[in-house]
Short mmCIF file of C-alpha atoms in Angstrom, two decimals:
data_model
loop_
_atom_site.label_atom_id
_atom_site.label_comp_id
_atom_site.label_asym_id
_atom_site.label_seq_id
_atom_site.Cartn_x
_atom_site.Cartn_y
_atom_site.Cartn_z
CA MET A 2 6.58 6.84 -15.07
CA LEU A 3 9.72 7.46 -13.01
CA VAL A 4 12.32 4.89 -11.93
CA ASP A 5 15.39 6.23 -10.27
CA ILE A 6 18.44 4.99 -8.38
CA ARG A 7 19.59 7.54 -5.73
CA LYS A 8 23.01 7.98 -4.27
CA GLU A 9 21.77 10.65 -1.90
CA SER A 10 19.18 10.20 0.89
CA PHE A 11 15.59 11.01 -0.02
CA ASN A 12 12.32 11.44 1.81
CA ALA A 13 9.82 9.09 0.21
CA TYR A 14 6.63 11.14 0.87
CA GLN A 15 8.28 14.36 -0.33
CA GLU A 16 9.19 12.52 -3.50
CA ILE A 17 5.58 11.43 -3.96
CA LEU A 18 4.41 15.00 -3.42
CA SER A 19 6.93 16.40 -5.95
CA TYR A 20 6.14 13.74 -8.46
CA GLN A 21 2.37 14.28 -8.15
CA ALA A 22 2.88 17.99 -8.54
CA SER A 23 4.69 17.40 -11.83
CA GLN A 24 1.89 15.21 -13.24
CA ASP A 25 -1.81 15.72 -13.87
CA PHE A 26 -3.61 12.84 -12.13
CA SER A 27 -6.36 15.02 -10.60
CA GLY A 28 -9.77 13.71 -11.30
CA LYS A 29 -8.53 10.56 -13.02
CA CYS A 30 -6.82 9.03 -10.07
CA GLY A 31 -9.06 7.44 -7.46
CA ALA A 32 -6.47 5.31 -5.67
CA THR A 33 -2.79 5.55 -4.82
CA ALA A 34 -1.02 2.74 -3.00
CA SER A 35 2.52 3.20 -1.82
CA PHE A 36 5.15 1.30 0.08
CA VAL A 37 8.23 2.72 1.75
CA GLY A 38 11.04 0.52 3.05
CA SER A 39 13.36 2.19 5.60
CA MET A 40 16.55 1.33 7.32
CA ARG A 41 16.02 -0.40 10.66
CA ASP A 42 18.53 -0.64 13.44
CA PHE A 43 18.08 -4.44 13.67
CA ASN A 44 17.82 -7.39 11.38
CA ASP A 45 17.00 -10.75 12.85
CA ASP A 46 18.74 -10.27 16.17
CA ARG A 47 21.72 -8.29 15.01
CA LYS A 48 22.14 -4.61 15.97
CA VAL A 49 22.86 -2.78 12.75
CA THR A 50 24.57 0.62 12.64
CA SER A 51 24.49 1.28 8.90
CA MET A 52 24.25 -0.43 5.54
CA THR A 53 25.92 -0.28 2.18
CA LEU A 54 23.82 -1.07 -0.92
CA GLU A 55 25.57 -2.26 -4.05
CA TYR A 56 23.83 -2.48 -7.47
CA TYR A 57 24.51 -3.47 -11.06
CA PRO A 58 24.67 -0.18 -12.99
CA GLY A 59 22.65 -0.54 -16.17
CA MET A 60 20.91 -3.77 -15.35
CA THR A 61 19.22 -2.51 -12.13
CA GLU A 62 17.67 0.44 -13.89
CA LYS A 63 16.68 -1.74 -16.86
CA HIS A 64 15.11 -4.31 -14.57
CA LEU A 65 13.15 -1.79 -12.44
CA ASN A 66 11.90 -0.06 -15.59
CA ALA A 67 10.62 -3.39 -16.87
CA ILE A 68 8.82 -4.07 -13.54
CA ALA A 69 7.16 -0.67 -13.72
CA ARG A 70 6.20 -0.94 -17.39
CA GLU A 71 4.71 -4.41 -16.97
CA ALA A 72 2.66 -3.30 -13.92
CA ILE A 73 1.27 -0.28 -15.79
CA GLU A 74 0.19 -2.53 -18.60
CA LYS A 75 -1.15 -5.46 -16.53
CA TRP A 76 -3.27 -3.33 -14.10
CA ASN A 77 -3.95 -0.43 -16.48
CA LEU A 78 -2.35 2.04 -14.06
CA LEU A 79 -2.15 5.80 -14.51
CA ASP A 80 1.43 5.84 -13.37
CA VAL A 81 4.21 4.29 -11.29
CA LEU A 82 7.08 5.71 -9.27
CA ILE A 83 10.01 3.58 -8.06
CA LEU A 84 12.98 4.98 -6.18
CA HIS A 85 15.82 3.01 -4.63
CA ARG A 86 18.84 4.06 -2.61
CA ILE A 87 22.35 2.86 -3.20
CA GLY A 88 25.57 3.47 -1.27
CA LYS A 89 25.88 4.07 2.45
CA ILE A 90 22.58 4.23 4.30
CA LYS A 91 22.03 5.46 7.81
CA ILE A 92 19.45 4.32 10.40
CA GLY A 93 16.01 5.66 9.61
CA GLU A 94 16.74 6.59 5.98
CA ASP A 95 14.40 5.50 3.24
CA ILE A 96 15.67 2.67 1.04
CA VAL A 97 12.88 2.05 -1.39
CA LEU A 98 9.66 3.60 -2.53
CA VAL A 99 7.11 1.97 -4.82
CA ALA A 100 3.88 3.87 -5.67
CA SER A 101 0.96 3.10 -8.02
CA TRP A 102 -1.68 5.51 -9.26
CA SER A 103 -4.87 3.92 -10.47
CA ALA A 104 -8.58 4.67 -11.05
CA HIS A 105 -9.49 1.87 -8.57
CA ARG A 106 -8.10 0.60 -5.29
CA LYS A 107 -7.86 -3.09 -6.12
CA GLU A 108 -5.42 -2.40 -8.96
CA ALA A 109 -3.47 0.14 -6.84
CA PHE A 110 -2.95 -2.35 -3.97
CA GLU A 111 -2.17 -5.38 -6.11
CA SER A 112 0.28 -3.65 -8.40
CA CYS A 113 2.12 -1.94 -5.57
CA ARG A 114 2.61 -5.17 -3.60
CA THR A 115 3.49 -7.19 -6.71
CA MET A 116 6.15 -4.63 -7.84
CA MET A 117 7.61 -4.66 -4.38
CA GLU A 118 7.87 -8.44 -4.33
CA GLN A 119 9.38 -8.51 -7.82
CA LEU A 120 11.94 -5.88 -6.78
CA LYS A 121 12.82 -7.83 -3.62
CA SER A 122 13.23 -11.22 -5.44
CA SER A 123 14.95 -10.11 -8.63
CA ALA A 124 16.22 -6.51 -8.82
CA PRO A 125 20.05 -6.63 -8.59
CA PHE A 126 20.78 -4.90 -5.28
CA TRP A 127 22.86 -6.32 -2.45
CA LYS A 128 22.96 -5.17 1.15
CA LYS A 129 25.94 -5.30 3.44
CA GLU A 130 25.11 -4.59 7.02
CA ASN A 131 27.54 -2.87 9.28
CA THR A 132 27.15 -4.04 12.87
CA THR A 133 29.09 -3.42 16.01
CA ALA A 134 30.64 -6.89 15.37
CA GLY A 135 31.77 -6.09 11.80
CA SER A 136 30.34 -6.11 8.27
CA LYS A 137 28.28 -8.87 6.76
CA TRP A 138 26.47 -9.37 3.41
CA VAL A 139 22.83 -10.03 3.88
CA GLU A 140 22.36 -13.53 2.40
CA LYS A 141 18.72 -13.64 1.53
CA ASN A 142 15.66 -11.46 1.61
CA THR A 143 12.74 -12.62 3.75
CA SER A 144 9.79 -13.66 1.75
CA GLY A 145 6.84 -11.23 1.67
CA MET B 13 35.99 -15.61 -28.49
CA LYS B 14 35.87 -12.95 -25.73
CA VAL B 15 33.16 -12.22 -23.22
CA SER B 16 33.17 -9.69 -20.36
CA VAL B 17 32.37 -10.99 -16.90
CA LYS B 18 31.21 -9.01 -13.86
CA TYR B 19 30.92 -10.05 -10.22
CA PHE B 20 28.93 -8.43 -7.47
CA ALA B 21 28.65 -8.22 -3.72
CA SER B 22 30.00 -11.21 -1.70
CA LEU B 23 30.95 -12.95 -4.95
CA ARG B 24 33.00 -10.03 -6.06
CA GLU B 25 34.88 -10.18 -2.79
CA LEU B 26 35.46 -13.93 -3.08
CA ILE B 27 36.65 -13.72 -6.65
CA GLY B 28 38.81 -10.76 -5.78
CA GLU B 29 37.89 -8.65 -8.78
CA ALA B 30 34.81 -6.78 -10.09
CA SER B 31 35.14 -7.63 -13.76
CA ALA B 32 37.36 -9.38 -16.28
CA THR B 33 37.55 -10.20 -20.00
CA VAL B 34 37.58 -13.94 -20.50
CA GLU B 35 38.50 -16.02 -23.55
CA ILE B 36 36.16 -18.92 -24.10
CA GLU B 37 35.39 -21.44 -26.89
CA GLU B 38 32.37 -20.98 -29.08
CA ASN B 39 29.14 -22.44 -27.75
CA THR B 40 30.31 -22.41 -24.20
CA THR B 41 27.33 -22.29 -21.78
CA VAL B 42 27.05 -19.79 -18.99
CA ASP B 43 27.21 -22.51 -16.32
CA ALA B 44 30.30 -24.05 -17.93
CA LEU B 45 31.92 -20.59 -17.77
CA TRP B 46 30.98 -20.31 -14.11
CA LEU B 47 32.39 -23.79 -13.37
CA SER B 48 35.78 -22.90 -15.00
CA ILE B 49 35.99 -19.51 -13.23
CA SER B 50 35.03 -20.93 -9.80
CA GLU B 51 37.54 -23.78 -10.14
CA ARG B 52 40.33 -21.50 -11.34
CA LYS B 53 39.64 -18.98 -8.45
CA ASN B 54 38.97 -21.79 -5.96
CA VAL B 55 35.63 -20.31 -4.98
CA GLU B 56 32.71 -22.34 -3.72
CA PHE B 57 29.30 -20.65 -3.96
CA ASP B 58 25.79 -22.06 -3.86
CA ASN B 59 22.91 -20.31 -5.46
CA VAL B 60 24.92 -18.19 -7.90
CA MET B 61 22.65 -16.06 -10.12
CA MET B 62 23.61 -15.61 -13.76
CA THR B 63 22.73 -12.90 -16.26
CA VAL B 64 23.74 -12.41 -19.91
CA ASN B 65 23.43 -8.90 -21.35
CA MET B 66 21.55 -7.87 -18.16
CA GLU B 67 18.88 -10.55 -18.42
CA TYR B 68 18.53 -13.55 -16.11
CA VAL B 69 19.34 -16.79 -17.99
CA LYS B 70 19.11 -20.56 -17.41
CA PRO B 71 22.41 -22.42 -16.76
CA GLY B 72 22.35 -23.94 -20.30
CA CYS B 73 22.33 -20.57 -22.07
CA ARG B 74 25.02 -20.47 -24.84
CA LEU B 75 27.28 -17.43 -24.98
CA THR B 76 28.14 -15.27 -27.96
CA ALA B 77 31.26 -13.21 -28.58
CA GLY B 78 31.04 -9.85 -26.80
CA ASP B 79 28.37 -10.94 -24.30
CA GLU B 80 28.27 -9.27 -20.88
CA VAL B 81 27.95 -12.05 -18.33
CA ALA B 82 27.38 -11.45 -14.65
CA PHE B 83 27.56 -13.77 -11.62
CA PHE B 84 26.18 -12.72 -8.23
CA PRO B 85 24.61 -13.94 -5.01
CA PRO B 86 20.84 -13.84 -4.37
CA VAL B 87 19.66 -10.23 -4.43
CA THR B 88 18.77 -8.45 -1.22
CA GLY B 89 17.37 -5.06 -2.20
CA GLY B 90 14.19 -3.27 -1.16
CA MET C 8 -2.36 6.06 16.54
CA LEU C 9 -4.34 8.81 14.96
CA VAL C 10 -7.89 8.55 13.56
CA ASP C 11 -9.46 11.78 12.39
CA ILE C 12 -12.58 12.94 10.51
CA ARG C 13 -11.81 16.12 8.50
CA LYS C 14 -14.24 18.84 7.42
CA GLU C 15 -11.48 20.66 5.57
CA SER C 16 -9.46 19.41 2.64
CA PHE C 17 -6.13 17.74 3.39
CA ASN C 18 -3.13 16.54 1.46
CA ALA C 19 -2.61 12.91 2.41
CA TYR C 20 1.19 12.79 1.99
CA GLN C 21 1.66 16.05 3.90
CA GLU C 22 -0.33 14.47 6.62
CA ILE C 23 1.92 11.38 6.63
CA LEU C 24 4.98 13.60 6.80
CA SER C 25 3.57 15.72 9.72
CA TYR C 26 2.47 12.59 11.60
CA GLN C 27 5.87 10.85 11.12
CA ALA C 28 7.61 14.02 12.28
CA SER C 29 5.60 13.89 15.51
CA GLN C 30 6.48 10.26 16.20
CA ASP C 31 9.68 8.31 16.67
CA PHE C 32 9.60 5.41 14.26
CA SER C 33 13.10 5.85 13.10
CA GLY C 34 15.18 2.68 13.26
CA LYS C 35 12.20 0.59 14.34
CA CYS C 36 10.08 0.97 11.24
CA GLY C 37 11.20 -1.03 8.21
CA ALA C 38 7.96 -0.82 6.17
CA THR C 39 5.18 1.73 5.66
CA ALA C 40 2.27 0.94 3.44
CA SER C 41 -0.28 3.60 2.65
CA PHE C 42 -3.42 4.06 0.62
CA VAL C 43 -4.97 7.33 -0.56
CA GLY C 44 -8.43 7.47 -2.07
CA SER C 45 -9.14 10.66 -4.06
CA MET C 46 -12.13 12.29 -5.75
CA ARG C 47 -12.44 11.25 -9.42
CA ASP C 48 -14.37 13.15 -12.02
CA PHE C 49 -16.22 9.96 -13.01
CA ASN C 50 -17.94 7.00 -11.41
CA ASP C 51 -19.11 4.20 -13.64
CA ASP C 52 -20.02 6.25 -16.63
CA ARG C 53 -21.31 9.33 -14.84
CA LYS C 54 -19.52 12.66 -15.00
CA VAL C 55 -19.18 13.85 -11.41
CA THR C 56 -18.61 17.48 -10.47
CA SER C 57 -18.39 17.21 -6.72
CA MET C 58 -19.47 15.02 -3.82
CA THR C 59 -20.98 15.38 -0.38
CA LEU C 60 -19.96 12.93 2.33
CA GLU C 61 -22.27 12.29 5.24
CA TYR C 62 -21.23 10.47 8.39
CA TYR C 63 -22.61 9.31 11.76
CA PRO C 64 -20.97 11.57 14.33
CA GLY C 65 -19.72 9.46 17.24
CA MET C 66 -20.15 6.04 15.57
CA THR C 67 -17.85 6.76 12.66
CA GLU C 68 -14.98 7.83 14.91
CA LYS C 69 -15.65 4.82 17.25
CA HIS C 70 -15.74 2.41 14.32
CA LEU C 71 -12.54 3.65 12.68
CA ASN C 72 -10.73 3.64 16.01
CA ALA C 73 -11.74 -0.01 16.46
CA ILE C 74 -10.44 -0.85 12.92
CA ALA C 75 -7.09 0.79 13.70
CA ARG C 76 -6.73 -0.77 17.22
CA GLU C 77 -7.55 -4.25 15.98
CA ALA C 78 -5.06 -3.98 13.10
CA ILE C 79 -2.26 -2.81 15.45
CA GLU C 80 -2.92 -5.78 17.67
CA LYS C 81 -3.40 -8.42 14.90
CA TRP C 82 -0.30 -7.41 12.84
CA ASN C 83 1.83 -6.12 15.74
CA LEU C 84 2.13 -2.69 14.02
CA LEU C 85 4.12 0.26 15.24
CA ASP C 86 1.37 2.67 14.32
CA VAL C 87 -1.69 3.42 12.21
CA LEU C 88 -3.00 6.70 10.73
CA ILE C 89 -6.58 6.92 9.33
CA LEU C 90 -7.98 10.22 8.01
CA HIS C 91 -11.35 10.62 6.26
CA ARG C 92 -13.02 13.70 4.73
CA ILE C 93 -16.61 14.58 5.26
CA GLY C 94 -18.72 17.44 3.75
CA LYS C 95 -18.37 18.86 0.24
CA ILE C 96 -15.46 17.44 -1.76
CA LYS C 97 -14.05 18.79 -4.96
CA ILE C 98 -12.49 16.90 -7.87
CA GLY C 99 -8.93 15.78 -7.08
CA GLU C 100 -9.24 16.27 -3.31
CA ASP C 101 -8.20 13.41 -0.99
CA ILE C 102 -11.05 11.49 0.62
CA VAL C 103 -9.34 8.86 2.65
CA LEU C 104 -5.88 7.96 3.94
CA VAL C 105 -4.85 4.72 5.63
CA ALA C 106 -1.24 4.12 6.61
CA SER C 107 0.46 1.32 8.55
CA TRP C 108 3.91 1.42 10.09
CA SER C 109 5.58 -1.95 10.73
CA ALA C 110 8.89 -3.66 11.17
CA HIS C 111 8.15 -5.89 8.14
CA ARG C 112 6.54 -5.42 4.74
CA LYS C 113 4.06 -8.30 4.77
CA GLU C 114 2.38 -6.94 7.91
CA ALA C 115 2.39 -3.39 6.46
CA PHE C 116 0.78 -4.40 3.18
CA GLU C 117 -1.81 -6.77 4.66
CA SER C 118 -2.91 -4.46 7.44
CA CYS C 119 -3.26 -1.43 5.16
CA ARG C 120 -5.41 -3.28 2.66
CA THR C 121 -7.56 -4.98 5.33
CA MET C 122 -8.16 -1.71 7.14
CA MET C 123 -9.24 -0.07 3.82
CA GLU C 124 -11.60 -2.91 3.01
CA GLN C 125 -13.11 -2.78 6.50
CA LEU C 126 -13.59 0.98 6.20
CA LYS C 127 -15.25 0.54 2.81
CA SER C 128 -17.59 -2.17 3.86
CA SER C 129 -18.58 -0.99 7.37
CA ALA C 130 -17.54 2.53 8.38
CA PRO C 131 -20.65 4.72 8.40
CA PHE C 132 -20.04 7.19 5.56
CA TRP C 133 -22.34 7.93 2.62
CA LYS C 134 -21.48 9.61 -0.64
CA LYS C 135 -23.81 11.79 -2.68
CA GLU C 136 -22.51 12.59 -6.11
CA ASN C 137 -23.29 15.85 -7.73
CA THR C 138 -23.39 15.43 -11.50
CA THR C 139 -24.39 17.64 -14.36
CA ALA C 140 -27.69 15.71 -14.31
CA GLY C 141 -28.41 16.30 -10.61
CA SER C 142 -27.50 14.71 -7.30
CA LYS C 143 -27.53 11.01 -6.49
CA TRP C 144 -26.62 8.83 -3.48
CA VAL C 145 -24.01 6.24 -4.34
CA GLU C 146 -25.81 2.97 -3.64
CA LYS C 147 -23.00 0.55 -3.15
CA ASN C 148 -19.21 0.50 -2.91
CA THR C 149 -17.45 -1.63 -5.47
CA SER C 150 -15.78 -4.63 -3.89
CA GLY C 151 -11.98 -4.47 -3.45
CA MET D 2 -40.24 2.88 26.97
CA LYS D 3 -38.45 5.39 24.80
CA VAL D 4 -35.54 4.93 22.35
CA SER D 5 -33.90 7.51 20.09
CA VAL D 6 -33.77 6.75 16.36
CA LYS D 7 -31.46 8.21 13.79
CA TYR D 8 -31.54 8.01 10.00
CA PHE D 9 -28.79 8.73 7.55
CA ALA D 10 -28.23 9.54 3.84
CA SER D 11 -30.95 8.40 1.40
CA LEU D 12 -32.97 6.84 4.20
CA ARG D 13 -32.97 10.15 6.07
CA GLU D 14 -34.32 11.81 2.96
CA LEU D 15 -36.96 9.17 2.43
CA ILE D 16 -38.09 9.26 6.10
CA GLY D 17 -38.07 13.05 5.99
CA GLU D 18 -36.29 13.53 9.34
CA ALA D 19 -32.81 12.91 10.75
CA SER D 20 -33.87 11.68 14.24
CA ALA D 21 -36.80 11.06 16.46
CA THR D 22 -37.72 9.75 19.89
CA VAL D 23 -40.00 6.73 19.60
CA GLU D 24 -42.17 5.05 22.21
CA ILE D 25 -42.00 1.25 21.95
CA GLU D 26 -43.00 -1.70 24.07
CA GLU D 27 -40.45 -3.60 26.13
CA ASN D 28 -38.58 -6.38 24.34
CA THR D 29 -39.25 -4.93 20.92
CA THR D 30 -36.62 -6.07 18.49
CA VAL D 31 -34.71 -3.66 16.21
CA ASP D 32 -36.29 -5.15 13.02
CA ALA D 33 -39.81 -4.90 14.48
CA LEU D 34 -39.06 -1.21 15.23
CA TRP D 35 -37.92 -0.73 11.60
CA LEU D 36 -41.03 -2.47 10.30
CA SER D 37 -43.38 -0.18 12.25
CA ILE D 38 -41.43 2.96 11.26
CA SER D 39 -41.20 2.04 7.62
CA GLU D 40 -44.98 1.15 7.48
CA ARG D 41 -45.96 4.38 9.25
CA LYS D 42 -43.74 6.44 6.96
CA ASN D 43 -44.63 4.40 3.91
CA VAL D 44 -41.02 3.85 3.03
CA GLU D 45 -39.74 0.83 1.22
CA PHE D 46 -36.02 0.19 1.54
CA ASP D 47 -34.00 -3.03 0.87
CA ASN D 48 -30.75 -3.68 2.64
CA VAL D 49 -31.33 -1.35 5.56
CA MET D 50 -28.42 -1.43 8.08
CA MET D 51 -29.15 -1.29 11.73
CA THR D 52 -27.06 -0.24 14.71
CA VAL D 53 -27.86 0.00 18.42
CA ASN D 54 -25.65 2.21 20.56
CA MET D 55 -23.29 2.58 17.59
CA GLU D 56 -22.70 -1.10 17.06
CA TYR D 57 -24.01 -3.22 14.19
CA VAL D 58 -26.69 -5.63 15.34
CA LYS D 59 -28.63 -8.56 13.99
CA PRO D 60 -32.35 -7.99 13.20
CA GLY D 61 -33.47 -9.95 16.32
CA CYS D 62 -31.62 -7.65 18.72
CA ARG D 63 -33.89 -6.62 21.62
CA LEU D 64 -33.99 -2.97 22.56
CA THR D 65 -33.67 -1.40 26.00
CA ALA D 66 -34.96 1.94 27.26
CA GLY D 67 -32.75 4.78 26.18
CA ASP D 68 -31.05 2.90 23.28
CA GLU D 69 -29.73 4.87 20.37
CA VAL D 70 -30.92 3.07 17.27
CA ALA D 71 -29.84 3.99 13.76
CA PHE D 72 -31.14 2.90 10.34
CA PHE D 73 -29.12 3.60 7.18
CA PRO D 74 -28.35 2.42 3.64
CA PRO D 75 -25.19 0.41 2.79
CA VAL D 76 -22.21 2.52 3.58
CA THR D 77 -20.15 4.13 0.77
CA GLY D 78 -17.10 5.75 2.30
CA GLY D 79 -13.47 5.53 1.43
#
């Protein structure tokens, strides 16, 4: 299990590849579901040029670790990887990665989506969007 | 007794500081602490989220000396 | 949109990386959901050593293309990638990849899972498992 | 009239061939064709799936000269 907060930009699929290479899922894993959230150049109707992500050092890591551990237990997963960016994020950069390794597809799909929804609704991160008309805190995540 | 208080994101900007050490009476609840802070700082904020020692708590949660309390707006990660 | 049947082994996440590099999703794509099915060394309680995947040349491609096109239309996706192995498959090799690129996460998750279930229930592929006790056609996919 | 017939996977092995050209009467339905083939080949098979020109069809689907018909077991890809 790996949960990590990243100050530097990362490529989500490269991270999955590196993580898989460091583990031994081969033959046991039948199903991997993953979700990658990336930085768009619009939100609702605003043109966004970049974003700054704030977090709660200590609590954010603790909270994400709890989400991952509970998912592994609930769905009997082989492993979970969660990465999340903080700091200044440019258009097109990856913000979040959630991946589940399982023997079966149902567990992989359900755990990946549930972890992502939990992260969105409760992990302490806050986005401030920088637009051509100034900076603005995002007030609320859209429901999934 | 003393507790440490942290603020994040838009609430940090409204309060004008990221953290503080606050003297409170024993058995103070987390929502009573928020009420006194928001009145003193003249800050209005709906939907404030509250954590004690990095766990979400209900408004009636009673504080203990040395607790780390945090107040912040709805989270917007992912 | 890319739908491809592969005789040679592929690495699913490398394929996503290459495909993304050939497209221009940056700034438009907020959400990518992907599913990778890999070859396990067991099925139910049987020890499996390898697998042979048969398909219906012409119909399989046509059917997968229809699944991808309908998903793009229904969920207003930016793009879809579907890859599927055929032929002899070794333990740990990737069998199937389904990925959806979308502006929003709900559409990415739902389309990826729906395409995978459609593929499982109706795309003309057949698995023959080679075990230490001989070869056997898989009779039925487990429901998702 | 003539139609071409294909078999896949376990059904291909039971029938003993991968494809054939079959002479049928006009207006023959796809399930009638399967009945005559399975009787002639002495093959019993539940849950046979049927396609005509690479589309799934209902058993009562009537065939046309030159159709490509396929019979196969439940699919197990993915």
